[in-house]
Amino acid sequence: MSTDVSTEEALLRSVEELGNASDFLDSPSVARKLGIGHAALVDGLLKSLNAKLAIRLEPVTHNRWEISAEGITYADTTSPEVAFYNTVKEIVDAGQLCMPDQIEKKLAKQVLARGKQQALRRKWIAIDKGTKAFLLNDDAQVVDDVADALRTLRDQDGAPDGLPSDMLKTLKSRKLASLKPFKTFKIFEGERLADARKEQATELTKDMLESGQWKSVAFKPYNFNAEGKPTSGGYLHTLLKVREQFRLIFLEMGFEEMPTNNYVESSFWNFDALFQPQQHPARDEHDTFFLSDPEYANVPDRDYLEKVRRVHEEGGFGSRGYRYDWSEEEARKNILRTHTTAVSSRMLYLLAQEKEFKPKKYFSIDRVFRNETLDATHLAEFHQIEGLVADRNLSLGHLKGIIHEFFKKMGMSKLRFKPTHNPYTTPSLEIHSYHEGLKKWVEVGNSGVFRPEMIRPMGIPEDVTVIAWGLSLERPTMIRYGVRNIRDLFGHKVDLKAIQTNPICRLTF
Ligand code: PHE
């Protein structure tokens, strides 16, 4: 609400005219004098002048009569009983019998009902027993005392002065007005009234200091209760917040992050190196996005390539292989990587090229692509979290232990494992966690021990085992932030406001 300058001027002038420090103005009378509503005066003028210390306010709580919406319509026109009486009188004066159906046509439903009831009660009219017509009572003293009283209350801002207590009781029982607490203010001169008449400076400038002007300038007092503007700038997407938490968990556990900055991958690293046969349905274009340009990738070193060919065609390391003609062309096809295990296979190959094997703990969190039918829980691009440990003498017990430790850091300590199949791990275990909120077991990840057919051709030493597990980033994020549809989390339908206001994420305990 804002009030114009002349209103402010008029108010400040009256405050100035107050003689003593103990003299004050009353907010209701000021409002009346200025011709504005009390609320407008308080919110539009008094509060800001008080903040500038131009005035000082002292609140006073009184009771005052507040007129109901129904009461206001009567104050604006007449009470329903008068409306009813006048209508009956019009009909009777015209020499007609005043029958109910006749009067019904002339009055609004509510006025009719209330008016009839009150006019009968006050004996202004009667009903003729025989004809049922309304008759005027000759002795009736018809005055609109109810509407008058409401108007008086209105003119006096709810003060009942001069109104008989009977009338107030009537207004109350007819729900036309009721007593309500009401806050007004005593307005005193403020300690900086004079300054308020001048323009107030909001900051101290170099010029003011140099010219000495600062001594005479009136400064606007600080409002320590003002809320600052919300800061704007970069916002972390919800997935990035959760990713950071997973990253911290891995780092805490001594894992190194793998470089994941290539969405385009060769089929070789995504599938062939992982001992996934070339006719595997996942390698179909219904599941995988293939690139048309460049269609083919370069192959890694010949020696390793031939070892991969051999393990697919003939087997080795205790395996019979798949017994088909492995195609180098198929392996060179470029695709969008379908899982971050493609990154793990590259990294394990690099690790195997080191002169001396050193145990490693690696992780990655990044985007993968699948040619999915989109629905509330599936997108064609999503994120995977993957961890792997390469060391001597690792067993399934180590895998389960490390997975327990990993999930415990997110508060998930009830885990179960279920046998499953991956082309590149054996044994393979699905990870299920008991969801305390949903009161059921939910699948939270996949894991296994990388097959010899995968890691031995790379040159990983005989006594080294590689255990690994993976999960999606979206699933825990949706659970954490209560997102039901994945499209509200990721993609063009994401609500930017939600991104800006989402709370920080703390997964760890
Ligand atoms: N790559 C698997 C997937 O896409 C996850 C996984 C990672 C499984 C590592 C076993 C070992 O679901």
mmCIF file of N, CA, C and O and ligand atoms in Angstrom, residues 338-341 344 370 382 384-387 422 424-425 428-429 446-450 467-471, ligand 1:
data_model
loop_
_atom_site.group_PDB
_atom_site.id
_atom_site.type_symbol
_atom_site.label_atom_id
_atom_site.label_comp_id
_atom_site.label_asym_id
_atom_site.label_seq_id
_atom_site.Cartn_x
_atom_site.Cartn_y
_atom_site.Cartn_z
ATOM 1 N N THR A 338 26.508 -47.606 -22.965
ATOM 2 C CA THR A 338 25.264 -48.055 -22.334
ATOM 3 C C THR A 338 25.442 -48.281 -20.842
ATOM 4 O O THR A 338 24.477 -48.470 -20.120
ATOM 5 N N HIS A 339 26.692 -48.307 -20.415
ATOM 6 C CA HIS A 339 26.967 -48.409 -18.982
ATOM 7 C C HIS A 339 28.370 -47.880 -18.691
ATOM 8 O O HIS A 339 29.208 -47.797 -19.596
ATOM 9 N N THR A 340 28.594 -47.506 -17.430
ATOM 10 C CA THR A 340 29.914 -46.963 -17.085
ATOM 11 C C THR A 340 30.943 -48.086 -16.941
ATOM 12 O O THR A 340 32.119 -47.813 -16.758
ATOM 13 N N THR A 341 30.497 -49.338 -17.074
ATOM 14 C CA THR A 341 31.443 -50.449 -17.021
ATOM 15 C C THR A 341 32.388 -50.383 -18.230
ATOM 16 O O THR A 341 33.484 -50.946 -18.198
ATOM 17 N N SER A 344 35.221 -48.693 -16.887
ATOM 18 C CA SER A 344 35.969 -49.612 -16.025
ATOM 19 C C SER A 344 36.833 -50.553 -16.861
ATOM 20 O O SER A 344 37.969 -50.865 -16.496
ATOM 21 N N ARG A 370 20.549 -45.417 -23.165
ATOM 22 C CA ARG A 370 19.914 -46.649 -23.637
ATOM 23 C C ARG A 370 18.675 -46.301 -24.430
ATOM 24 O O ARG A 370 17.961 -45.356 -24.094
ATOM 25 N N PHE A 382 20.615 -41.594 -18.486
ATOM 26 C CA PHE A 382 20.584 -41.535 -17.028
ATOM 27 C C PHE A 382 22.020 -41.673 -16.513
ATOM 28 O O PHE A 382 22.956 -41.609 -17.301
ATOM 29 N N GLN A 384 24.990 -43.539 -13.982
ATOM 30 C CA GLN A 384 25.370 -44.717 -13.211
ATOM 31 C C GLN A 384 26.498 -44.388 -12.250
ATOM 32 O O GLN A 384 27.366 -43.559 -12.536
ATOM 33 N N ILE A 385 26.429 -45.067 -11.139
ATOM 34 C CA ILE A 385 27.472 -44.979 -10.130
ATOM 35 C C ILE A 385 28.148 -46.341 -10.150
ATOM 36 O O ILE A 385 27.448 -47.359 -10.145
ATOM 37 N N GLU A 386 29.453 -46.385 -10.210
ATOM 38 C CA GLU A 386 30.122 -47.684 -10.265
ATOM 39 C C GLU A 386 31.402 -47.672 -9.438
ATOM 40 O O GLU A 386 32.129 -46.691 -9.427
ATOM 41 N N GLY A 387 31.600 -48.742 -8.730
ATOM 42 C CA GLY A 387 32.832 -48.872 -7.956
ATOM 43 C C GLY A 387 33.493 -50.210 -8.267
ATOM 44 O O GLY A 387 32.796 -51.188 -8.561
ATOM 45 N N ASN A 422 25.187 -61.388 -15.399
ATOM 46 C CA ASN A 422 25.781 -60.364 -16.256
ATOM 47 C C ASN A 422 26.784 -61.103 -17.122
ATOM 48 O O ASN A 422 27.447 -62.022 -16.648
ATOM 49 N N TYR A 424 29.614 -60.276 -17.924
ATOM 50 C CA TYR A 424 31.007 -60.012 -17.532
ATOM 51 C C TYR A 424 31.331 -60.319 -16.082
ATOM 52 O O TYR A 424 32.448 -60.090 -15.643
ATOM 53 N N THR A 425 30.362 -60.789 -15.306
ATOM 54 C CA THR A 425 30.676 -61.137 -13.914
ATOM 55 C C THR A 425 30.213 -62.553 -13.603
ATOM 56 O O THR A 425 29.238 -63.036 -14.166
ATOM 57 N N SER A 428 27.257 -63.224 -10.066
ATOM 58 C CA SER A 428 26.646 -61.899 -10.186
ATOM 59 C C SER A 428 25.558 -61.786 -9.132
ATOM 60 O O SER A 428 24.787 -62.743 -8.939
ATOM 61 N N LEU A 429 25.495 -60.645 -8.488
ATOM 62 C CA LEU A 429 24.537 -60.480 -7.392
ATOM 63 C C LEU A 429 23.753 -59.186 -7.536
ATOM 64 O O LEU A 429 24.353 -58.113 -7.692
ATOM 65 N N ASN A 446 23.552 -53.663 -8.674
ATOM 66 C CA ASN A 446 23.963 -54.898 -9.327
ATOM 67 C C ASN A 446 25.470 -55.029 -9.079
ATOM 68 O O ASN A 446 26.159 -54.035 -8.919
ATOM 69 N N SER A 447 25.961 -56.255 -9.017
ATOM 70 C CA SER A 447 27.377 -56.402 -8.676
ATOM 71 C C SER A 447 27.907 -57.747 -9.138
ATOM 72 O O SER A 447 27.145 -58.579 -9.638
ATOM 73 N N GLY A 448 29.179 -57.947 -8.959
ATOM 74 C CA GLY A 448 29.744 -59.251 -9.298
ATOM 75 C C GLY A 448 31.261 -59.241 -9.294
ATOM 76 O O GLY A 448 31.901 -58.226 -9.022
ATOM 77 N N VAL A 449 31.790 -60.411 -9.598
ATOM 78 C CA VAL A 449 33.237 -60.581 -9.726
ATOM 79 C C VAL A 449 33.520 -60.663 -11.233
ATOM 80 O O VAL A 449 32.930 -61.500 -11.923
ATOM 81 N N PHE A 450 34.365 -59.765 -11.741
ATOM 82 C CA PHE A 450 34.622 -59.766 -13.184
ATOM 83 C C PHE A 450 35.205 -61.105 -13.630
ATOM 84 O O PHE A 450 36.070 -61.677 -12.966
ATOM 85 N N ILE A 467 36.434 -57.002 -8.196
ATOM 86 C CA ILE A 467 35.020 -57.024 -7.798
ATOM 87 C C ILE A 467 34.431 -55.655 -8.113
ATOM 88 O O ILE A 467 35.147 -54.647 -8.076
ATOM 89 N N ALA A 468 33.156 -55.627 -8.441
ATOM 90 C CA ALA A 468 32.558 -54.357 -8.882
ATOM 91 C C ALA A 468 31.068 -54.322 -8.594
ATOM 92 O O ALA A 468 30.424 -55.368 -8.464
ATOM 93 N N TRP A 469 30.561 -53.118 -8.462
ATOM 94 C CA TRP A 469 29.118 -52.958 -8.320
ATOM 95 C C TRP A 469 28.670 -51.656 -8.955
ATOM 96 O O TRP A 469 29.494 -50.768 -9.187
ATOM 97 N N GLY A 470 27.409 -51.594 -9.305
ATOM 98 C CA GLY A 470 26.899 -50.396 -9.967
ATOM 99 C C GLY A 470 25.462 -50.138 -9.569
ATOM 100 O O GLY A 470 24.735 -51.050 -9.160
ATOM 101 N N LEU A 471 25.074 -48.855 -9.647
ATOM 102 C CA LEU A 471 23.689 -48.482 -9.369
ATOM 103 C C LEU A 471 23.378 -47.215 -10.127
ATOM 104 O O LEU A 471 24.274 -46.570 -10.657
HETATM 105 N N1 PHE B 1 27.038 -52.466 -15.635
HETATM 106 C C1 PHE B 1 25.957 -52.978 -14.849
HETATM 107 C C2 PHE B 1 24.649 -52.320 -15.277
HETATM 108 O O1 PHE B 1 24.655 -51.589 -16.204
HETATM 109 C C3 PHE B 1 26.173 -52.772 -13.395
HETATM 110 C C4 PHE B 1 27.328 -53.564 -12.860
HETATM 111 C C5 PHE B 1 28.534 -52.930 -12.654
HETATM 112 C C6 PHE B 1 27.205 -54.904 -12.620
HETATM 113 C C7 PHE B 1 29.601 -53.661 -12.181
HETATM 114 C C8 PHE B 1 28.264 -55.637 -12.129
HETATM 115 C C9 PHE B 1 29.451 -55.012 -11.917
HETATM 116 O O2 PHE B 1 23.613 -52.528 -14.706
#
